[in-house]
Tab-separated table of C-alpha atoms and ligand atoms in Angstrom:
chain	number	residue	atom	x	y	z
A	29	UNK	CA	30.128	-2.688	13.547
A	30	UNK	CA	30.709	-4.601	10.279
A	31	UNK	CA	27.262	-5.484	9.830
A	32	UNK	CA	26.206	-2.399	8.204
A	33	UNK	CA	29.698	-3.322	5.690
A	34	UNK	CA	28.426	-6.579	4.993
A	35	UNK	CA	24.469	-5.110	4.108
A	36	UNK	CA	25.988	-2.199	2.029
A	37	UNK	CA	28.176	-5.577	0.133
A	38	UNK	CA	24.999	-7.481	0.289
A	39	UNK	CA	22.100	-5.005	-1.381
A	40	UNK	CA	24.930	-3.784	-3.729
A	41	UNK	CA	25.345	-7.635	-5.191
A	42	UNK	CA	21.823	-8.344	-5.148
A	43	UNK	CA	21.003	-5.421	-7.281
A	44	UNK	CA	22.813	-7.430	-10.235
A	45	UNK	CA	20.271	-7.923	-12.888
A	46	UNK	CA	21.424	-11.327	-13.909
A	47	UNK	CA	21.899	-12.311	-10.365
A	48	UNK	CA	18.619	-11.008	-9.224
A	49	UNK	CA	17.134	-13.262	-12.573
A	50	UNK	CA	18.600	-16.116	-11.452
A	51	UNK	CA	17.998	-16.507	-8.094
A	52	UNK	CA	14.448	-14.748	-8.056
A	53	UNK	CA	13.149	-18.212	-9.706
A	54	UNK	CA	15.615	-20.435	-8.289
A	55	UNK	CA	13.097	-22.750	-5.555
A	56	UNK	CA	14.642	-22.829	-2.611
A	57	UNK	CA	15.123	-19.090	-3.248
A	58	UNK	CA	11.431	-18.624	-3.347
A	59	UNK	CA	10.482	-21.691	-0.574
A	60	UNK	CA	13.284	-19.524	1.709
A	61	UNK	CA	11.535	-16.225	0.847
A	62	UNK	CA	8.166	-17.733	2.248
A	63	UNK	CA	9.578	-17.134	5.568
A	64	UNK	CA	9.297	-13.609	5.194
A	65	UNK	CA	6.805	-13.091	2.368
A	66	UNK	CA	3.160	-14.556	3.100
A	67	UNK	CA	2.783	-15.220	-0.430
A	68	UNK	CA	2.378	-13.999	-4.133
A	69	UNK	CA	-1.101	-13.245	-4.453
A	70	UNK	CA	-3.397	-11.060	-1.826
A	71	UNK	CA	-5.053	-14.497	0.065
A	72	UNK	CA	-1.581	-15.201	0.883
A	73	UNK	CA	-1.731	-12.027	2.977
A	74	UNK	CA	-4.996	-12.641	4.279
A	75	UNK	CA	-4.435	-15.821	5.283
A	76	UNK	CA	-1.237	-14.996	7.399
A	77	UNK	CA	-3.451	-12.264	8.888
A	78	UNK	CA	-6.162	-14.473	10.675
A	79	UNK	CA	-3.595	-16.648	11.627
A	80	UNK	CA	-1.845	-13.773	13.285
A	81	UNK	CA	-5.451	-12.040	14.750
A	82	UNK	CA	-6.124	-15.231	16.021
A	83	UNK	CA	-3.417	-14.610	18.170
A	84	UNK	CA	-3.769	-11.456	19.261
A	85	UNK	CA	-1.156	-9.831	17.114
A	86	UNK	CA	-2.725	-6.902	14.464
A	87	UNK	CA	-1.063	-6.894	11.429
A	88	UNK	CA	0.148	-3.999	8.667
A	89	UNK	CA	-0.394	-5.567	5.268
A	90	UNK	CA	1.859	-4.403	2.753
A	91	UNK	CA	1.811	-5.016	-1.027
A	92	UNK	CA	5.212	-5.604	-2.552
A	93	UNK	CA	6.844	-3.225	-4.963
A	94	UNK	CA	8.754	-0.002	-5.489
A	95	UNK	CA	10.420	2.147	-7.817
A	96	UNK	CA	7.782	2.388	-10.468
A	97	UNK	CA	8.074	4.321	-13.317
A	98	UNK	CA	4.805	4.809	-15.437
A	99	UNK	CA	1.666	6.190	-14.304
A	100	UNK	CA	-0.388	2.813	-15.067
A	101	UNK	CA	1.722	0.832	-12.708
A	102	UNK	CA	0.855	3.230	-9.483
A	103	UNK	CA	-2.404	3.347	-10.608
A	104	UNK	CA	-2.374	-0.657	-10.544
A	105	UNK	CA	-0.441	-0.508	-6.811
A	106	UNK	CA	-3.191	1.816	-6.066
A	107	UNK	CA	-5.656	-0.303	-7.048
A	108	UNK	CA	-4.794	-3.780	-5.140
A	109	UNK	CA	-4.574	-1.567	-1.800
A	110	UNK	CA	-7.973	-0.780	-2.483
A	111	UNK	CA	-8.854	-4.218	-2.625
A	112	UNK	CA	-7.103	-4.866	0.463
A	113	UNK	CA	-8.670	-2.282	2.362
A	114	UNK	CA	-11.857	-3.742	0.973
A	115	UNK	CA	-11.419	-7.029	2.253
A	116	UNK	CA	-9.763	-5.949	5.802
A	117	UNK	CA	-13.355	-4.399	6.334
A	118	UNK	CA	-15.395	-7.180	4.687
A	119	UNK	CA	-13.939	-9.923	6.528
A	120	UNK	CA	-13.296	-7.630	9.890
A	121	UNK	CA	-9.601	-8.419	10.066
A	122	UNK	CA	-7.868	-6.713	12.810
A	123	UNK	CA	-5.193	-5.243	10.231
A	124	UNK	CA	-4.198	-1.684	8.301
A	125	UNK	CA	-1.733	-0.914	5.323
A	126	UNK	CA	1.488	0.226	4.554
A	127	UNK	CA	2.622	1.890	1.162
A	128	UNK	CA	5.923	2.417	-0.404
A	129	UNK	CA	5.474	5.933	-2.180
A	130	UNK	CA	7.298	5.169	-4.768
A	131	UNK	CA	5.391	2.557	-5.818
A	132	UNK	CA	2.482	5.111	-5.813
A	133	UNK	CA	4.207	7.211	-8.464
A	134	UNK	CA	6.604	9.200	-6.081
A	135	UNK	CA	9.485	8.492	-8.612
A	136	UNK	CA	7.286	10.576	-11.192
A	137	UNK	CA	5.491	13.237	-9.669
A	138	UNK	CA	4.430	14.445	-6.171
A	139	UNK	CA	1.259	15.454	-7.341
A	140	UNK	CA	0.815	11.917	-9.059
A	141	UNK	CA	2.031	10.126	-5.541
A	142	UNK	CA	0.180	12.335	-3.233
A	143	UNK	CA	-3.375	12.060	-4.970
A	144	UNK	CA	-3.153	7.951	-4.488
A	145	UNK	CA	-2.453	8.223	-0.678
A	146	UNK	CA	-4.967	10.678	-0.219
A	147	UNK	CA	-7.375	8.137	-2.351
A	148	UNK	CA	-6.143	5.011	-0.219
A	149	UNK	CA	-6.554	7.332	3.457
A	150	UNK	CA	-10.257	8.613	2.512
A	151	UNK	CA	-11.051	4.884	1.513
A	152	UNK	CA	-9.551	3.154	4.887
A	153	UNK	CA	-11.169	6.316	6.828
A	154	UNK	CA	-14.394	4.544	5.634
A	155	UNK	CA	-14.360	1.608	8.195
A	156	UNK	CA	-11.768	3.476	10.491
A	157	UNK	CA	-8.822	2.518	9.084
A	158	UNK	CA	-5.146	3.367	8.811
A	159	UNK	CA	-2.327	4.313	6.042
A	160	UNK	CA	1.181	3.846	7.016
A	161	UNK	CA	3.722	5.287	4.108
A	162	UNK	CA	6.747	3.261	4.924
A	163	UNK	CA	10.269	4.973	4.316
A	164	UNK	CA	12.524	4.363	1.850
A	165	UNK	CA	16.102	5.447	0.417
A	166	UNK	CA	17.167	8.772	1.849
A	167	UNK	CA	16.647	10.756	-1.704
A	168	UNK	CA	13.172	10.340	-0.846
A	169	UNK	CA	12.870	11.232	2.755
A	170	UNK	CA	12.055	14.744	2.248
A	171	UNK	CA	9.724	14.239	-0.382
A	172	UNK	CA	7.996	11.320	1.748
A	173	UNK	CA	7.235	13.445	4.654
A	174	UNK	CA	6.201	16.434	2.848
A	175	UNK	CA	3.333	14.507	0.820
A	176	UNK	CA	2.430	12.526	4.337
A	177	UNK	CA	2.347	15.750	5.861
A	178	UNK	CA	-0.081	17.241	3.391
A	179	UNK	CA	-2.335	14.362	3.131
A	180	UNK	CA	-2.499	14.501	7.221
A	181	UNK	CA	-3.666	17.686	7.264
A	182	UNK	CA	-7.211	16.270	5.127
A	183	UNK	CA	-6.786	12.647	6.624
A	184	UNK	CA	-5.282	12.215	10.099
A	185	UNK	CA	-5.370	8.558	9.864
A	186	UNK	CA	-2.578	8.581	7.748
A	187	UNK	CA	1.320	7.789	9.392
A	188	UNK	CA	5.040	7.901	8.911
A	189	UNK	CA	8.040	6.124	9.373
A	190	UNK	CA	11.708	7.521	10.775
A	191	UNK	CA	14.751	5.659	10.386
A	192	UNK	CA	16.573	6.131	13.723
A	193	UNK	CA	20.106	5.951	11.636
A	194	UNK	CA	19.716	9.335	9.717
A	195	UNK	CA	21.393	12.041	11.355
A	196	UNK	CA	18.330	14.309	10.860
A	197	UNK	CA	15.670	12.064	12.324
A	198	UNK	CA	15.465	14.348	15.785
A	199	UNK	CA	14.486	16.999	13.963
A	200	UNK	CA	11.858	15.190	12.234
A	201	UNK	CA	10.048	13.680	14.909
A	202	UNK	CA	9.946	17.147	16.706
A	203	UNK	CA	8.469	17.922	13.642
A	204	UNK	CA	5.919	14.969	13.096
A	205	UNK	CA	5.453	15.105	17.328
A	206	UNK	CA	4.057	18.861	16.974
A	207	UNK	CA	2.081	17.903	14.068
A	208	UNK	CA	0.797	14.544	16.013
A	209	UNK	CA	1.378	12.603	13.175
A	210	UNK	CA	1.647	9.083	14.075
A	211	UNK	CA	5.524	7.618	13.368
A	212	UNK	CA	6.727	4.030	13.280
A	213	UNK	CA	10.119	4.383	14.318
A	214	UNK	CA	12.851	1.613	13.057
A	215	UNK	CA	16.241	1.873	12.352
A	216	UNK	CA	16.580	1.865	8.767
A	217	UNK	CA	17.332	-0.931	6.225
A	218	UNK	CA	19.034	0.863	3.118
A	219	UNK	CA	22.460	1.474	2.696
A	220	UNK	CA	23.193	4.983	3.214
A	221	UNK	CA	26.751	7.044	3.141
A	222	UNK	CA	28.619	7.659	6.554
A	223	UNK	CA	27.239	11.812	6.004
A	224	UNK	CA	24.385	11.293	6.945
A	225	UNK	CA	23.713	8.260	8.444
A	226	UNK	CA	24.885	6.503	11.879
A	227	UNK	CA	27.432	3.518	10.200
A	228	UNK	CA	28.106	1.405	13.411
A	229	UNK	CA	24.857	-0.501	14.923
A	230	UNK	CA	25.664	0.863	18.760
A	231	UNK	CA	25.051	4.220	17.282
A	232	UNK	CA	22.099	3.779	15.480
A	233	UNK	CA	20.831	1.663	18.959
A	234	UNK	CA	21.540	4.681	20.922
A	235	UNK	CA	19.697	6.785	18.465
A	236	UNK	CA	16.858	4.821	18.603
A	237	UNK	CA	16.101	4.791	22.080
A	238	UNK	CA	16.654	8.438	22.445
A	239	UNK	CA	13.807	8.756	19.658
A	240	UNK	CA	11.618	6.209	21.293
A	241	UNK	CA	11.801	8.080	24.424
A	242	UNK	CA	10.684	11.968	22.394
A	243	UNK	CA	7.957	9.700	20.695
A	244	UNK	CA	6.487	7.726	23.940
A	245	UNK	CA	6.230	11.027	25.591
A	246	UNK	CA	5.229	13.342	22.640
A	247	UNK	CA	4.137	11.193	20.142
A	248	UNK	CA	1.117	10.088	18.706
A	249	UNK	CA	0.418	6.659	19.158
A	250	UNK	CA	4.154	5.743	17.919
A	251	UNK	CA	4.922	2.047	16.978
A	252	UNK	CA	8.057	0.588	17.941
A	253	UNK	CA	9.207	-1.240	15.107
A	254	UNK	CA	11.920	-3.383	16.063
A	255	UNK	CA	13.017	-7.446	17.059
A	256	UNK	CA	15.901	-5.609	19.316
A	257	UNK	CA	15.655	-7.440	23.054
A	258	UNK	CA	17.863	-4.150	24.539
A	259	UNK	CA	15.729	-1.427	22.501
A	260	UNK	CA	12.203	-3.179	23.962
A	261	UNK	CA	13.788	-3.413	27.489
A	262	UNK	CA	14.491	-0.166	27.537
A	263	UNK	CA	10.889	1.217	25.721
A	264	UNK	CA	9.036	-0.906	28.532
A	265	UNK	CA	10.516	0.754	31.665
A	266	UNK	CA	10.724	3.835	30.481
A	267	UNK	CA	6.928	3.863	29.300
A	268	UNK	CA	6.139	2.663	33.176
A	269	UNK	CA	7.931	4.691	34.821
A	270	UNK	CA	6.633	8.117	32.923
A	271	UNK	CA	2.969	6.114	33.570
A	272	UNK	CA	2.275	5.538	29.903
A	273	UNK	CA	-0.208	2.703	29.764
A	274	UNK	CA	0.447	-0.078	27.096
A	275	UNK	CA	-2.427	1.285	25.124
A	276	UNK	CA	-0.796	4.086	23.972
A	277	UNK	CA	2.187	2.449	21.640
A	278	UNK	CA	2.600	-0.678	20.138
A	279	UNK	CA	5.158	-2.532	18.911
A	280	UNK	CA	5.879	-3.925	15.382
A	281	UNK	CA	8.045	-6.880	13.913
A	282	UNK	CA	8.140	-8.297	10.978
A	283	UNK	CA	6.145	-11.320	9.253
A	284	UNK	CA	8.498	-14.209	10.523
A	285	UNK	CA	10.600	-12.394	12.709
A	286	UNK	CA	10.972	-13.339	16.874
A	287	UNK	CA	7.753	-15.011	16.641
A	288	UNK	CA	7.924	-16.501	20.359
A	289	UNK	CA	8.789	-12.962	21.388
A	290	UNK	CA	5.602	-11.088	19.442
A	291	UNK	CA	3.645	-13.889	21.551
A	292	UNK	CA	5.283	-12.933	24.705
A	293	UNK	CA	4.924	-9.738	24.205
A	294	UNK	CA	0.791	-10.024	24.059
A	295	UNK	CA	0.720	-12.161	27.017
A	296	UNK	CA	2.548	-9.404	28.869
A	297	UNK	CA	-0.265	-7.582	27.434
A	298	UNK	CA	1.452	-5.518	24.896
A	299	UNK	CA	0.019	-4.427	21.492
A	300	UNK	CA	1.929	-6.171	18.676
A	301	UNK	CA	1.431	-5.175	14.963
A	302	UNK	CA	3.433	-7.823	12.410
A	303	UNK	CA	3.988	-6.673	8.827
A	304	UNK	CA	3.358	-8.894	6.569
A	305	UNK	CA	4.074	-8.366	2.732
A	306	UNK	CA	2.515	-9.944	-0.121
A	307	UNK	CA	3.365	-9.929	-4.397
A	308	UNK	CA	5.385	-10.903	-6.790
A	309	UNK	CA	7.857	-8.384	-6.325
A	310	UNK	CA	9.407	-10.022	-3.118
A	311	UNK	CA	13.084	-10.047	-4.041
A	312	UNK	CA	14.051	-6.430	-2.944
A	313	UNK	CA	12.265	-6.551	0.117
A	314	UNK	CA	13.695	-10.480	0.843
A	315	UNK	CA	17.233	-9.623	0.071
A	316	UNK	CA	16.915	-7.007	2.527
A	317	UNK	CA	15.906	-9.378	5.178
A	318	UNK	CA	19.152	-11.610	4.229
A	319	UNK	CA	21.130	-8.553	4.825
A	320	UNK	CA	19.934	-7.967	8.152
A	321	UNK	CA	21.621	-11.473	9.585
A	322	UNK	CA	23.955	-12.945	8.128
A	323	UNK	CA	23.234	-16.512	9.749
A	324	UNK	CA	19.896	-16.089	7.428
A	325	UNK	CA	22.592	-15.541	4.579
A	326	UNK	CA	24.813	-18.703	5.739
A	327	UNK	CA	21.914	-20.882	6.337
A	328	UNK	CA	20.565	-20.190	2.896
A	329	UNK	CA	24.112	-20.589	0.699
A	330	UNK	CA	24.808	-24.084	2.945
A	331	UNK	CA	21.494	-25.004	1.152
A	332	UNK	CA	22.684	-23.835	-2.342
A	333	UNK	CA	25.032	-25.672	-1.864
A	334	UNK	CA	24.244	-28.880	-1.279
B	417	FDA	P1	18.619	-5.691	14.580
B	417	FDA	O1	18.884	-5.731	13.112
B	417	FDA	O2	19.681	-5.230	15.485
B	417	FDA	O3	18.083	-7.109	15.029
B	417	FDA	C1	17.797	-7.457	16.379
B	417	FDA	C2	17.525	-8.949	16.440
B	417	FDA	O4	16.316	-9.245	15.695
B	417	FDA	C3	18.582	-9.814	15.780
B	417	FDA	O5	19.598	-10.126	16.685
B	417	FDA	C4	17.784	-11.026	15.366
B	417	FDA	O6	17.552	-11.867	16.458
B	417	FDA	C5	16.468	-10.440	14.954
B	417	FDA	N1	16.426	-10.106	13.499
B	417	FDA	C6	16.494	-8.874	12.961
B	417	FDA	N2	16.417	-8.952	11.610
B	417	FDA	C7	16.308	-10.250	11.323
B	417	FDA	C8	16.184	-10.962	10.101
B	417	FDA	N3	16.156	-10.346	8.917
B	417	FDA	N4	16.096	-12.316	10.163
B	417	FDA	C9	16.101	-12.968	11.348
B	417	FDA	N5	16.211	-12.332	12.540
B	417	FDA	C10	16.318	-11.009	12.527
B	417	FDA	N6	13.078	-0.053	7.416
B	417	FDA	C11	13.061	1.038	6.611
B	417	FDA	O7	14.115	1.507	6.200
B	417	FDA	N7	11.867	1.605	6.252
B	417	FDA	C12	10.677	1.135	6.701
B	417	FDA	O8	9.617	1.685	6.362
B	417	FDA	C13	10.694	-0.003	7.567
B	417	FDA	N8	9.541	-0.541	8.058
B	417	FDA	C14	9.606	-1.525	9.012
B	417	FDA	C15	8.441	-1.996	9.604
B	417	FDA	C16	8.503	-2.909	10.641
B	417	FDA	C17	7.244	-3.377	11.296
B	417	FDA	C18	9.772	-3.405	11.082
B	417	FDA	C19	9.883	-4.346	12.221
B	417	FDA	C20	10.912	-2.991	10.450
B	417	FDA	C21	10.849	-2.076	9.401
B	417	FDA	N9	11.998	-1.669	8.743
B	417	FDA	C22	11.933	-0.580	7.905
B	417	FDA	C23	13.247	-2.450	8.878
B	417	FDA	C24	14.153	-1.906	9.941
B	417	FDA	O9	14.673	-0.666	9.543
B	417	FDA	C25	15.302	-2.882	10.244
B	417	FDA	O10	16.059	-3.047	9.071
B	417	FDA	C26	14.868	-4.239	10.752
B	417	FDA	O11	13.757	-4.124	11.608
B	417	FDA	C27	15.997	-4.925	11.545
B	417	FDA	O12	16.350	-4.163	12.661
B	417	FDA	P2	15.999	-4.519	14.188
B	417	FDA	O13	15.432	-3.291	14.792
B	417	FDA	O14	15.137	-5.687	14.265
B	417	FDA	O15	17.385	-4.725	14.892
């Protein structure tokens, strides 16, 4: 029940400019960050993802970045994801994307935001591909869903994602399960206030499973996103037991993450999607993975240190 404590104390201090400058060059900073980040430049992404269909694991490919604030910067986010979806056909990788809205130009207008998804789904609907937005901090929730919503109804290859510590998240995967949207469900990696967010990690665990379970029944092809031993023991009983053949879900991890367990998982005959990010704009997304265990933290200090 402290660890959410320590990740609040965490994101806050990393969000220091003149921290963030320092340590965002410093190199055993960036060798550490390679753990989670399969590199700066789109290769680095491609590269990680025939390693990873070579073993049977899809991948979501995911181009680092968020928060922008001018309309030539979304446009540029825009443009590399059209790249990627070029080369994910071209090269017949078994992979789709995921977007942060704001770094599509959510920050600055719906309109603006919306119009680039829609632009990314019609070009992955091409070669019968996929568009995950991811979900970020919960002052954009609404706004996320209502543009994925609208850019479902014209492209149905386009998903969401619910963080299973927000209070409202039952309601909106009734929602999204009426509207058969697809939803990767996780359980959230921002730091949100105690009204309306689950603070202790048994209650967001409890949460989770009682979404799983709406979204394995009701869902449309959901995606459990999680590296949780107790969540994916309970997700793979349940799904037998209500007859729900392994073809119907999948689960995700991230690039890095339980790596023995994502190849378990295939062998068992499981579909297994890994995210893997790619950029220069790693240092958000890898503090956030530092937050998440603090033994990553400790291991990575000790280093420092010496
Ligand atoms: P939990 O944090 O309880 O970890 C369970 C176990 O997994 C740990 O005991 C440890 O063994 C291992 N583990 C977890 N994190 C680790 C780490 N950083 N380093 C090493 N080991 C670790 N969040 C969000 O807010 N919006 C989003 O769009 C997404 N998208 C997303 C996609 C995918 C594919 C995944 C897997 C996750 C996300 N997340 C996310 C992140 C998610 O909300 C959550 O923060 C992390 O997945 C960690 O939670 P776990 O479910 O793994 O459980």
């Amino acid at each position: 029940s402290e660890q959410p404590v320590l990740r609040k104390a965490l994101i806050a201090f990393s969000q220091n400019v003149i921290l963030k400058q320092a340590l965002s060059h410093h190199p055993l900073f960036l060798r550490f960050s390679r753990r989670f980040v399969a590199g700066e430049t789109i290769e680095g992404a491609i590269q990680a993802t025939r390693w990873l269909n070579d073993l049977g694991i899809a991948v979501a490919i995911n181009y680092l970045g968020e928060h922008v604030n001018d309309e030539a910067h979304a446009r540029g986010a825009h443009d590399v994801y059209c790249h990627a979806i070029e080369e994910i056909d071209r090269l017949g990788l078994q992979a789709n994307i995921s977007v942060k809205l704001t770094q599509l130009g959510l920050a600055l207008s719906d309109h603006l935001c919306a119009g680039n998804l829609a632009s990314l789904a019609l070009r992955a609907a091409k070669y019968g591909g996929f568009v995950r937005a991811d979900m970020e901090g919960s002052s954009y929730t609404q706004r996320t869903l209502d543009i994925v919503k609208r850019v479902h109804r014209r492209s149905p290859n386009v998903g969401a994602v619910i963080q299973a510590y927000l209070y409202r998240s039952v309601e909106d995967i009734r929602d999204l399960n009426h509207l058969q949207i697809p939803v990767r469900l996780c359980k959230g990696a921002y730091s949100e206030p105690a009204t309306i967010a689950y603070a202790r990690k048994s209650d967001t665990d409890r949460s989770f499973v009682r979404l799983m379970e709406m979204l394995l029944l009701e869902g449309n092809y959901p995606a459990i996103a999680t590296h949780d031993d107790w969540i994916i023991q309970q997700a793979i009983p349940f799904a037998h037991k209500h007859g729900i053949s392994p073809k119907r879900f999948e689960f995700q991890m991230l690039y890095g993450i339980r790596r023995p367990l994502q190849r378990a998982l295939v062998e068992d005959g499981y579909r297994i999607r890994v995210y893997v990010p790619f950029g220069e704009e790693w240092y958000p997304y890898f503090v956030r993975r530092l937050a998440e265990r603090p033994a990553n933290l400790l291991f990575l200090l000790r280093h420092l240190l010496e």
